[in-house]
CSV table of C-alpha atoms in Angstrom, one decimal:
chain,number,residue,atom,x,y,z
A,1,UNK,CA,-0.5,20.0,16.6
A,2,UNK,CA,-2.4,23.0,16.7
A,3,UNK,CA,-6.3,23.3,15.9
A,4,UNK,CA,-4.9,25.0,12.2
A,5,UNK,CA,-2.4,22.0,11.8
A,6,UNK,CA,-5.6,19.5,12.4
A,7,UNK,CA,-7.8,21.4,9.9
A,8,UNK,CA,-5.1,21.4,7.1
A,9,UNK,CA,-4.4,17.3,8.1
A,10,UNK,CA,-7.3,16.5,7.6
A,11,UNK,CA,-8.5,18.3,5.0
A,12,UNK,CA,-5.8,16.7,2.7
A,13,UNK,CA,-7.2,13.4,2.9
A,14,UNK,CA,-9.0,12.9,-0.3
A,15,UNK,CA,-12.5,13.6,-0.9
A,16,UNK,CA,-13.2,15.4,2.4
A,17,UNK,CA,-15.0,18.3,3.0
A,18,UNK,CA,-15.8,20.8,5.9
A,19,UNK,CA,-19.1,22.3,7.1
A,20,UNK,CA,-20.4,23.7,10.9
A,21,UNK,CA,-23.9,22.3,11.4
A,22,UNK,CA,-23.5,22.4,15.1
A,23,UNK,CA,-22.8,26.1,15.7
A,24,UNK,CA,-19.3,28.7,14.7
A,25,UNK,CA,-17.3,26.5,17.5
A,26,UNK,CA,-17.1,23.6,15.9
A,27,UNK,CA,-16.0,21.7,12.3
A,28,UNK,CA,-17.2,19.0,10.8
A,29,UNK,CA,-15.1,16.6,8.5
A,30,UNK,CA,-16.8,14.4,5.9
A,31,UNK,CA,-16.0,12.0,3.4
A,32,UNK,CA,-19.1,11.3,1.2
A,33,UNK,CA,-21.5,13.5,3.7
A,34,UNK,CA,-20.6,11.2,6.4
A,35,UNK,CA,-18.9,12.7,9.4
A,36,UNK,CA,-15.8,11.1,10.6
A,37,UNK,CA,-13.7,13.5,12.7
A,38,UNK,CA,-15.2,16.9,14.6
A,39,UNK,CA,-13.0,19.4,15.9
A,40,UNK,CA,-14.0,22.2,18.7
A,41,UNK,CA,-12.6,25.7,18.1
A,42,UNK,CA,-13.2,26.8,21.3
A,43,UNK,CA,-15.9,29.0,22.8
A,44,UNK,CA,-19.8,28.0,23.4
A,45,UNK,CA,-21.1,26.3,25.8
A,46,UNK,CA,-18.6,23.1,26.3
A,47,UNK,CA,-15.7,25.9,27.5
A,48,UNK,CA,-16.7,25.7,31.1
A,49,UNK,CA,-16.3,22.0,31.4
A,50,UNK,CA,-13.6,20.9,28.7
A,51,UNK,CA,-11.3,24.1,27.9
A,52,UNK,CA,-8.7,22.2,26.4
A,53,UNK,CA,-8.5,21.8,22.6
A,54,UNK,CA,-10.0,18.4,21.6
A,55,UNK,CA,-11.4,16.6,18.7
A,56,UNK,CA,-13.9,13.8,17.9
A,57,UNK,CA,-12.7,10.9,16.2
A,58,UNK,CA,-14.8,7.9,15.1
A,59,UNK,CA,-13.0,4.1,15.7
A,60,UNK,CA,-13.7,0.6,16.3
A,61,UNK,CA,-15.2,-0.1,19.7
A,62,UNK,CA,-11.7,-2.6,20.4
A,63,UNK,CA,-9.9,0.5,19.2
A,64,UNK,CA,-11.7,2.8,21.2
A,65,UNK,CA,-11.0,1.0,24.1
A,66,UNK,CA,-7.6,0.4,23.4
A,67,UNK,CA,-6.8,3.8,23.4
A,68,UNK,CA,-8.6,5.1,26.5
A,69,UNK,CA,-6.5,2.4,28.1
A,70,UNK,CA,-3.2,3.4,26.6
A,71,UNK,CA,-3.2,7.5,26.5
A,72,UNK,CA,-5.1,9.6,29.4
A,73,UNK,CA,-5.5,12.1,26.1
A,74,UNK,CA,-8.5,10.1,24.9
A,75,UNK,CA,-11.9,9.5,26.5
A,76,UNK,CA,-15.1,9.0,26.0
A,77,UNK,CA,-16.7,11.2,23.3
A,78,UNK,CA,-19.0,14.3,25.3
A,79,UNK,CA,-21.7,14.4,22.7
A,80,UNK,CA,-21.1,11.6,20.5
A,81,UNK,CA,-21.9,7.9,21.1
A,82,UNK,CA,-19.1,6.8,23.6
A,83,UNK,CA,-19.0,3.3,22.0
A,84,UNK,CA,-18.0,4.6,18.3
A,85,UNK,CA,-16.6,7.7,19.2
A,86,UNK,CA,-13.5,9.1,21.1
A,87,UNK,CA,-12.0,12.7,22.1
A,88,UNK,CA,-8.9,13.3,21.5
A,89,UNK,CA,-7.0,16.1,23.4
A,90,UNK,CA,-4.5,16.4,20.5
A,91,UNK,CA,-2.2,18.9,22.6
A,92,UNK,CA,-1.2,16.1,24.9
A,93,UNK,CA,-0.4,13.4,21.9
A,94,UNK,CA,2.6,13.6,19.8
A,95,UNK,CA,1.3,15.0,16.1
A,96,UNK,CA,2.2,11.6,14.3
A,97,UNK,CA,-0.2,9.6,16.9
A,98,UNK,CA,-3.1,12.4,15.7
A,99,UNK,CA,-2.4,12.1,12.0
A,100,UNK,CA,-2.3,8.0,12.5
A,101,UNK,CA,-6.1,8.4,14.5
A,102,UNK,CA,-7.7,10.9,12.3
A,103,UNK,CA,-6.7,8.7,8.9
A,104,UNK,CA,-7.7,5.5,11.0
A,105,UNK,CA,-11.5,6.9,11.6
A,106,UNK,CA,-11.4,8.1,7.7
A,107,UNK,CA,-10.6,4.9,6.8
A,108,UNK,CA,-12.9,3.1,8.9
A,109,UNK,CA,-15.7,5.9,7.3
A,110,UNK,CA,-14.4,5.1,4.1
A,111,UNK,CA,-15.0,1.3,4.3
A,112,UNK,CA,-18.8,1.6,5.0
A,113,UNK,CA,-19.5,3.6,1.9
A,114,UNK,CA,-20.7,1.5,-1.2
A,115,UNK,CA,-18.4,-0.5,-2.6
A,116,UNK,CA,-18.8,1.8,-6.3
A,117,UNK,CA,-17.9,5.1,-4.4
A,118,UNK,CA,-15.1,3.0,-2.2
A,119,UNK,CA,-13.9,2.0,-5.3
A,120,UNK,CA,-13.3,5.9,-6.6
A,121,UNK,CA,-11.1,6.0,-3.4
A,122,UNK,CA,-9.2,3.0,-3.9
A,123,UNK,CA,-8.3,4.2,-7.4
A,124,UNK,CA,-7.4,7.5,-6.4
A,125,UNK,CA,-5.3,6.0,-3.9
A,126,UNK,CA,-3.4,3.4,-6.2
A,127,UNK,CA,-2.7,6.6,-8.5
A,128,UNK,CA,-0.8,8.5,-5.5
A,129,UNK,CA,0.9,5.5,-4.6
A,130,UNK,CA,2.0,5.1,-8.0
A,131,UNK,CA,3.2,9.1,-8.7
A,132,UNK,CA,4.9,8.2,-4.9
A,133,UNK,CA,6.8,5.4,-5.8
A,134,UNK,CA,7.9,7.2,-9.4
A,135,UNK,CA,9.1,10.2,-7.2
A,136,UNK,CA,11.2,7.8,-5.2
A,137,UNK,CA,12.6,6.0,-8.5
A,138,UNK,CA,13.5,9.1,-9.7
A,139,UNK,CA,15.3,10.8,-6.6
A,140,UNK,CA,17.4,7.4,-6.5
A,141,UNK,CA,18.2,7.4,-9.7
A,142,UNK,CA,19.6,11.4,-9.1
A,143,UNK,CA,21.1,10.3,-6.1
A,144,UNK,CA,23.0,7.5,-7.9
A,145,UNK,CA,24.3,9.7,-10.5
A,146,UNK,CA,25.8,12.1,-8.1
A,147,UNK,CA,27.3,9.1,-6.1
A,148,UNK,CA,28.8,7.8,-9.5
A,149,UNK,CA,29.8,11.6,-10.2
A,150,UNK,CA,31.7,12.3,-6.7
A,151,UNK,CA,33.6,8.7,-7.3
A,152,UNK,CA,34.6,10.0,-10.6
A,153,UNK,CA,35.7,12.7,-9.3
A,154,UNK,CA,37.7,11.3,-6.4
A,155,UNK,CA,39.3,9.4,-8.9
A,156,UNK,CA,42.2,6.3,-8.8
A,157,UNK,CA,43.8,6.4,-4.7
A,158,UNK,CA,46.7,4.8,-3.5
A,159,UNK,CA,44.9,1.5,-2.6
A,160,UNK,CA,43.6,1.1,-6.1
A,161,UNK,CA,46.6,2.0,-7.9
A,162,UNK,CA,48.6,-0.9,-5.5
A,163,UNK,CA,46.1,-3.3,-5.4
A,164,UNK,CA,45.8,-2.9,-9.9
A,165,UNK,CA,49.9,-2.6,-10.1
A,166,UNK,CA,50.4,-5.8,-7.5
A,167,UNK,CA,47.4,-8.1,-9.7
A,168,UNK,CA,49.1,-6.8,-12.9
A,169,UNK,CA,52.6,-8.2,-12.0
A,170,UNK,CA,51.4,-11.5,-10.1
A,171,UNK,CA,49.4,-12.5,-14.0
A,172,UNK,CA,52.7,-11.0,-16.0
A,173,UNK,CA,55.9,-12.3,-14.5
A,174,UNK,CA,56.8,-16.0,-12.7
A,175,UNK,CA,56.7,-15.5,-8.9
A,176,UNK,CA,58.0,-19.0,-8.1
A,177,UNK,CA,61.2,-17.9,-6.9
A,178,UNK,CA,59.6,-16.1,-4.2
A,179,UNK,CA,58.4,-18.9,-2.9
A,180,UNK,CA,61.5,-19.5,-1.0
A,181,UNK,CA,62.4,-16.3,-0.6
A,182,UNK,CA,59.9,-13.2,-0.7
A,183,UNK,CA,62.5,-10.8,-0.2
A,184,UNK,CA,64.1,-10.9,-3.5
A,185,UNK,CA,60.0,-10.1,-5.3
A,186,UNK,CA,57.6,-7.9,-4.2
A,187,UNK,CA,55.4,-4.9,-5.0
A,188,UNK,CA,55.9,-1.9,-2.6
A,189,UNK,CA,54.6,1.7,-3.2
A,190,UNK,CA,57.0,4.6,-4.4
A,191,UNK,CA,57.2,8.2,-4.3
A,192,UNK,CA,53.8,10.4,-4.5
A,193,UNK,CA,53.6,13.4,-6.9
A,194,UNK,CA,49.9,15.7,-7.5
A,195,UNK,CA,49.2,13.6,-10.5
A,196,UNK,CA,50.6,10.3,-9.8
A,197,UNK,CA,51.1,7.1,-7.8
A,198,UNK,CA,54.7,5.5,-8.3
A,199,UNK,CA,54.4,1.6,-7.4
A,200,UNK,CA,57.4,-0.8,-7.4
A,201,UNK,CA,57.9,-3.7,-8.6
A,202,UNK,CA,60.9,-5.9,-7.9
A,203,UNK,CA,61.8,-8.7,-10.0
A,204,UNK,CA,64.1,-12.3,-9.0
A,205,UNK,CA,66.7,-11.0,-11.2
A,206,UNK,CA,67.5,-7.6,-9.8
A,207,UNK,CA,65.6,-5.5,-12.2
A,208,UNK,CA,62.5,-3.4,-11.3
A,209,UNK,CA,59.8,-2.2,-13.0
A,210,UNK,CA,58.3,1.9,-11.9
A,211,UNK,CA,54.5,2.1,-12.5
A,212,UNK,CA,53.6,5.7,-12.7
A,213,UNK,CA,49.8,5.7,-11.9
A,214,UNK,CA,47.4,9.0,-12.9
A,215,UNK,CA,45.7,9.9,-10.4
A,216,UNK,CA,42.4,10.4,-12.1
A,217,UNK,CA,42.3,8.1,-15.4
A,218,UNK,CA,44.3,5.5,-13.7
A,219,UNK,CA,46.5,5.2,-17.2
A,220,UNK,CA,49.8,3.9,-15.9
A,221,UNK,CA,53.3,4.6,-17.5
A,222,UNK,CA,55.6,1.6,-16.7
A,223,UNK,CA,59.5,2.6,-17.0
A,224,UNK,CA,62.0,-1.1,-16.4
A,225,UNK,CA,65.3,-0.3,-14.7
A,226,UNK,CA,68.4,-2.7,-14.2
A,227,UNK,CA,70.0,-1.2,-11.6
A,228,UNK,CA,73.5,-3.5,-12.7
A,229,UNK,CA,73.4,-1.8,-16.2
A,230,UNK,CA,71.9,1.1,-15.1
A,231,UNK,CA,69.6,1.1,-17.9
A,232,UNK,CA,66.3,2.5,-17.9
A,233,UNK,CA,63.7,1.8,-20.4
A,234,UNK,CA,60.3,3.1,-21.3
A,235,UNK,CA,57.9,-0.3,-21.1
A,236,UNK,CA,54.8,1.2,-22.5
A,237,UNK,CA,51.3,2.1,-20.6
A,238,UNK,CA,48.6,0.4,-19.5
A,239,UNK,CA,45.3,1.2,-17.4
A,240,UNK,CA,46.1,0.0,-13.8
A,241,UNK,CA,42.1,0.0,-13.8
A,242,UNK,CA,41.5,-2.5,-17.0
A,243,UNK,CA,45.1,-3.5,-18.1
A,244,UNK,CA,43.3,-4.9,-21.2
A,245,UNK,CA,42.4,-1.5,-22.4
């Protein structure tokens, strides 16, 4: 992050305001009037001995600690009281570590105010959380529609059309006889056309049954054939998708 990026974070927190009580080089953030993160600009008299871009943070003394341990970009506070304060050289941290700090020392500022004005926060805080989670409902919501659009759209394939022509047949005709020998019943896919699916089906007795499938509504016209007679007549339709419809 840059010193602008840090200024904009942590003005979006709610309730916080700026001021510069300590000279042009340096902001102040407050929540309430009480101070909770200071950022150098650069310049005055601290340029000499710490040029780098740095900020003040305010944590727990176990936190403090904890982080001085962990990240050679936080020491000791220069002008602050080393026990409660930190600086953090936000150059050498990755952005979401200085985000997670700075909202860590507002909070920890936030939970010594009294408990009338913490409530305000709390309140204001449930109500984001709330416009959040509606946001996120809604977004799904889209996102489902446009899943449901594109499967519409993608219509019946040639698994679907098999798998509906093959359950139709096995709860419509007597497949005993292929118990003994598959060979002389089965289900097998036909010729492919741009609009339909031929399936096969093959009964005991020599006669077969062509299911035309539509690509898109999945409305199936059957035809029978008996190849002995060579007859071939129109059975009716059906949806391979919902055969009772």
């Amino acid at each position: 992050m840059n010193v602008e990026q840090v200024r904009e974070y942590t003005l979006s927190l709610n309730g916080v305001t700026e001021d510069q009580p300590f000279g042009d080089d340096i902001i102040t953030f407050r929540l309430e009037g009480k101070i909770f993160v200071c950022l150098w600009l650069g310049g005055g008299k601290d340029d000499i001995k710490h040029p780098e871009p740095r900020l003040a943070l305010k944590l727990s003394p176990d936190r403090n600690e904890e982080l001085r341990e962990k990240f050679s970009a936080v020491t000791p506070a220069w002008h602050w009281n080393k026990k409660h304060w930190s600086d953090v050289y936000y150059e050498n941290v990755e952005d979401s570590l200085v985000q997670e700090w700075i909202q860590e020392s507002y909070t920890l500022v936030k939970s010594k105010l009294p408990k009338a004005v913490r409530q305000k926060y709390n309140i204001a805080q449930m109500t984001n959380i709330i416009i959040f989670a509606i946001i996120i409902m809604f977004f799904c919501s889209c996102r489902n529609v446009k899943t449901d659009s594109k499967q519409d759209d993608a219509g019946i394939t040639a698994e679907m059309a098999y798998e509906g022509v093959n359950n139709y047949c096995h709860s419509q005709y007597d497949w005993s006889a292929a118990k003994e020998d598959p060979s002389i019943m089965y289900v097998e896919m036909g010729e492919e056309t741009d609009s339909t699916y031929q399936v096969v089906f093959r009964s005991y007795t020599g006669a077969f049954v062509y299911f035309y499938v539509n690509k898109k509504s999945g409305v199936t016209r059957m035809e029978e054939y008996v190849p002995a007679l060579d007859i071939r007549n129109d059975a009716g339709t059906i949806n391979i998708i919902n055969p009772k419809n």
